[in-house]
PDB file of C-alpha atoms in Angstrom:
ATOM      1  CA  MET A   1      -0.044  -0.337  -0.154  1.00 48.00           C
ATOM      2  CA  GLU A   2       1.856   3.261   1.284  1.00 72.00           C
ATOM      3  CA  LYS A   3       3.693   4.772   3.984  1.00 94.00           C
ATOM      4  CA  PHE A   4       2.403   5.231   7.502  1.00 94.00           C
ATOM      5  CA  GLU A   5       2.684   8.820   7.327  1.00 95.00           C
ATOM      6  CA  THR A   6       1.033   9.099   3.872  1.00 96.00           C
ATOM      7  CA  ALA A   7      -1.727   7.023   5.003  1.00 95.00           C
ATOM      8  CA  LEU A   8      -2.020   8.857   8.628  1.00 96.00           C
ATOM      9  CA  LYS A   9      -2.052  12.252   6.420  1.00 97.00           C
ATOM     10  CA  LYS A  10      -5.247  10.716   3.941  1.00 96.00           C
ATOM     11  CA  LEU A  11      -6.945   9.740   6.944  1.00 96.00           C
ATOM     12  CA  GLU A  12      -6.568  13.413   8.512  1.00 97.00           C
ATOM     13  CA  ASP A  13      -8.183  14.495   5.180  1.00 96.00           C
ATOM     14  CA  VAL A  14     -11.091  12.437   5.136  1.00 97.00           C
ATOM     15  CA  VAL A  15     -11.984  13.255   8.993  1.00 96.00           C
ATOM     16  CA  LYS A  16     -11.745  17.125   7.947  1.00 96.00           C
ATOM     17  CA  LYS A  17     -13.991  16.209   4.841  1.00 95.00           C
ATOM     18  CA  LEU A  18     -16.363  13.903   6.879  1.00 95.00           C
ATOM     19  CA  GLU A  19     -16.834  16.887   9.854  1.00 96.00           C
ATOM     20  CA  GLY A  20     -17.583  19.658   7.119  1.00 95.00           C
ATOM     21  CA  GLY A  21     -20.324  18.666   6.550  1.00 92.00           C
ATOM     22  CA  GLU A  22     -20.672  19.321   3.080  1.00 94.00           C
ATOM     23  CA  LEU A  23     -20.830  15.953   1.513  1.00 94.00           C
ATOM     24  CA  SER A  24     -23.686  14.195   0.331  1.00 96.00           C
ATOM     25  CA  LEU A  25     -24.938  11.359   2.060  1.00 96.00           C
ATOM     26  CA  GLU A  26     -23.285   8.853  -0.987  1.00 97.00           C
ATOM     27  CA  GLU A  27     -20.270  11.038  -0.635  1.00 96.00           C
ATOM     28  CA  SER A  28     -20.285  10.702   3.011  1.00 96.00           C
ATOM     29  CA  LEU A  29     -20.125   7.000   3.197  1.00 97.00           C
ATOM     30  CA  LYS A  30     -17.508   6.667   0.341  1.00 97.00           C
ATOM     31  CA  ALA A  31     -15.653   9.031   2.462  1.00 97.00           C
ATOM     32  CA  PHE A  32     -15.854   6.687   5.722  1.00 97.00           C
ATOM     33  CA  GLU A  33     -15.121   3.378   3.845  1.00 97.00           C
ATOM     34  CA  GLU A  34     -11.829   5.191   2.758  1.00 96.00           C
ATOM     35  CA  GLY A  35     -11.240   6.540   6.537  1.00 97.00           C
ATOM     36  CA  VAL A  36     -11.875   2.781   7.550  1.00 97.00           C
ATOM     37  CA  LYS A  37      -8.964   1.449   5.001  1.00 97.00           C
ATOM     38  CA  PHE A  38      -6.226   3.854   6.156  1.00 97.00           C
ATOM     39  CA  SER A  39      -7.433   3.517   9.678  1.00 97.00           C
ATOM     40  CA  ALA A  40      -6.828  -0.143   9.843  1.00 97.00           C
ATOM     41  CA  PHE A  41      -3.447   0.217   7.559  1.00 96.00           C
ATOM     42  CA  CYS A  42      -2.244   2.710  10.022  1.00 96.00           C
ATOM     43  CA  SER A  43      -3.094   0.664  13.208  1.00 96.00           C
ATOM     44  CA  LYS A  44      -1.533  -2.688  11.395  1.00 95.00           C
ATOM     45  CA  LYS A  45       1.735  -0.347  10.635  1.00 94.00           C
ATOM     46  CA  LEU A  46       1.630   0.841  14.627  1.00 93.00           C
ATOM     47  CA  ASN A  47       1.386  -2.898  16.166  1.00 91.00           C
ATOM     48  CA  GLU A  48       4.368  -3.977  13.633  1.00 88.00           C
ATOM     49  CA  ALA A  49       6.534  -0.764  14.991  1.00 87.00           C
ATOM     50  CA  GLU A  50       5.351  -1.827  18.717  1.00 82.00           C
ATOM     51  CA  ARG A  51       6.449  -5.821  18.174  1.00 79.00           C
ATOM     52  CA  ARG A  52       9.959  -4.269  16.567  1.00 79.00           C
ATOM     53  CA  VAL A  53      10.382  -2.001  19.451  1.00 75.00           C
ATOM     54  CA  GLU A  54       9.653  -5.172  22.189  1.00 71.00           C
ATOM     55  CA  THR A  55      12.267  -7.462  20.209  1.00 70.00           C
ATOM     56  CA  LEU A  56      15.199  -4.855  19.893  1.00 70.00           C
ATOM     57  CA  ILE A  57      15.733  -3.807  23.085  1.00 68.00           C
ATOM     58  CA  LYS A  58      19.542  -4.114  23.667  1.00 64.00           C
ATOM     59  CA  GLN A  59      21.137  -4.662  27.054  1.00 65.00           C
ATOM     60  CA  ARG A  60      24.247  -3.438  28.442  1.00 69.00           C
ATOM     61  CA  ASP A  61      26.548  -6.737  27.920  1.00 75.00           C
ATOM     62  CA  GLY A  62      25.188  -6.442  24.242  1.00 70.00           C
ATOM     63  CA  SER A  63      22.440  -9.026  24.324  1.00 76.00           C
ATOM     64  CA  PHE A  64      18.676  -8.296  23.056  1.00 70.00           C
ATOM     65  CA  VAL A  65      15.987  -9.190  25.046  1.00 70.00           C
ATOM     66  CA  THR A  66      12.241  -8.562  24.980  1.00 68.00           C
ATOM     67  CA  LYS A  67      10.496  -6.117  26.675  1.00 67.00           C
ATOM     68  CA  PRO A  68       6.837  -5.344  26.414  1.00 64.00           C
ATOM     69  CA  PHE A  69       6.313  -1.506  24.983  1.00 61.00           C
ATOM     70  CA  GLU A  70       5.380   0.685  27.733  1.00 61.00           C
ATOM     71  CA  GLU A  71       2.809   3.490  26.925  1.00 55.00           C
ATOM     72  CA  GLU A  72       3.771   7.186  28.215  1.00 51.00           C
ATOM     73  CA  GLU A  73       1.223   8.079  30.781  1.00 48.00           C
TER      74      GLU A  73
END
Protein backbone atom coordinates (compact mmCIF):
# COMPACT_ATOMS: atom_id res chain seq x y z
CA MET A 1 0.00 0.00 0.00
CA GLU A 2 1.74 3.13 1.15
CA LYS A 3 3.75 4.66 3.91
CA PHE A 4 2.32 5.21 7.37
CA GLU A 5 2.72 8.97 7.17
CA THR A 6 0.91 9.14 3.82
CA ALA A 7 -1.98 6.99 5.06
CA LEU A 8 -2.25 9.05 8.26
CA LYS A 9 -2.41 12.29 6.24
CA LYS A 10 -5.12 10.82 4.01
CA LEU A 11 -7.05 9.70 7.10
CA GLU A 12 -6.83 13.24 8.51
CA ASP A 13 -8.10 14.62 5.18
CA VAL A 14 -11.06 12.23 5.23
CA VAL A 15 -11.94 13.28 8.78
CA LYS A 16 -11.84 16.96 7.76
CA LYS A 17 -14.16 16.26 4.82
CA LEU A 18 -16.61 14.39 7.02
CA GLU A 19 -16.53 17.05 9.72
CA GLY A 20 -17.13 19.74 7.11
CA GLY A 21 -20.66 18.46 6.62
CA GLU A 22 -20.81 19.44 2.96
CA LEU A 23 -20.72 15.94 1.48
CA SER A 24 -23.79 14.13 0.23
CA LEU A 25 -24.79 10.92 1.97
CA GLU A 26 -23.21 8.83 -0.78
CA GLU A 27 -19.99 10.89 -0.67
CA SER A 28 -19.94 10.61 3.13
CA LEU A 29 -20.27 6.83 2.97
CA LYS A 30 -17.48 6.59 0.40
CA ALA A 31 -15.23 8.86 2.50
CA PHE A 32 -16.02 6.83 5.62
CA GLU A 33 -15.06 3.60 3.81
CA GLU A 34 -11.76 5.19 2.76
CA GLY A 35 -11.17 6.35 6.33
CA VAL A 36 -11.74 2.86 7.69
CA LYS A 37 -9.20 1.50 5.19
CA PHE A 38 -6.58 4.10 6.16
CA SER A 39 -7.28 3.60 9.86
CA ALA A 40 -6.80 -0.17 9.59
CA PHE A 41 -3.55 0.31 7.68
CA CYS A 42 -2.19 2.78 10.26
CA SER A 43 -3.19 0.49 13.12
CA LYS A 44 -1.43 -2.45 11.48
CA LYS A 45 1.75 -0.42 10.96
CA LEU A 46 1.73 0.82 14.57
CA ASN A 47 1.30 -2.75 15.85
CA GLU A 48 4.22 -3.88 13.69
CA ALA A 49 6.39 -1.05 15.04
CA GLU A 50 5.43 -1.96 18.62
CA ARG A 51 6.48 -5.58 18.06
CA ARG A 52 9.81 -4.42 16.63
CA VAL A 53 10.45 -2.21 19.67
CA GLU A 54 9.63 -5.12 21.95
CA THR A 55 12.15 -7.38 20.25
CA LEU A 56 14.98 -4.92 19.63
CA ILE A 57 15.80 -3.69 23.10
CA LYS A 58 19.53 -4.16 23.61
CA GLN A 59 21.01 -4.91 27.01
CA ARG A 60 24.20 -3.29 28.34
CA ASP A 61 26.15 -6.50 27.76
CA GLY A 62 25.27 -6.43 24.06
CA SER A 63 22.57 -9.08 24.18
CA PHE A 64 19.00 -8.42 23.17
CA VAL A 65 15.94 -9.05 25.30
CA THR A 66 12.23 -8.81 24.62
CA LYS A 67 10.43 -6.27 26.73
CA PRO A 68 6.85 -5.10 26.44
CA PHE A 69 6.28 -1.71 24.89
CA GLU A 70 5.33 0.73 27.64
CA GLU A 71 3.12 3.67 26.80
CA GLU A 72 3.80 7.08 28.32
CA GLU A 73 1.18 8.22 30.80
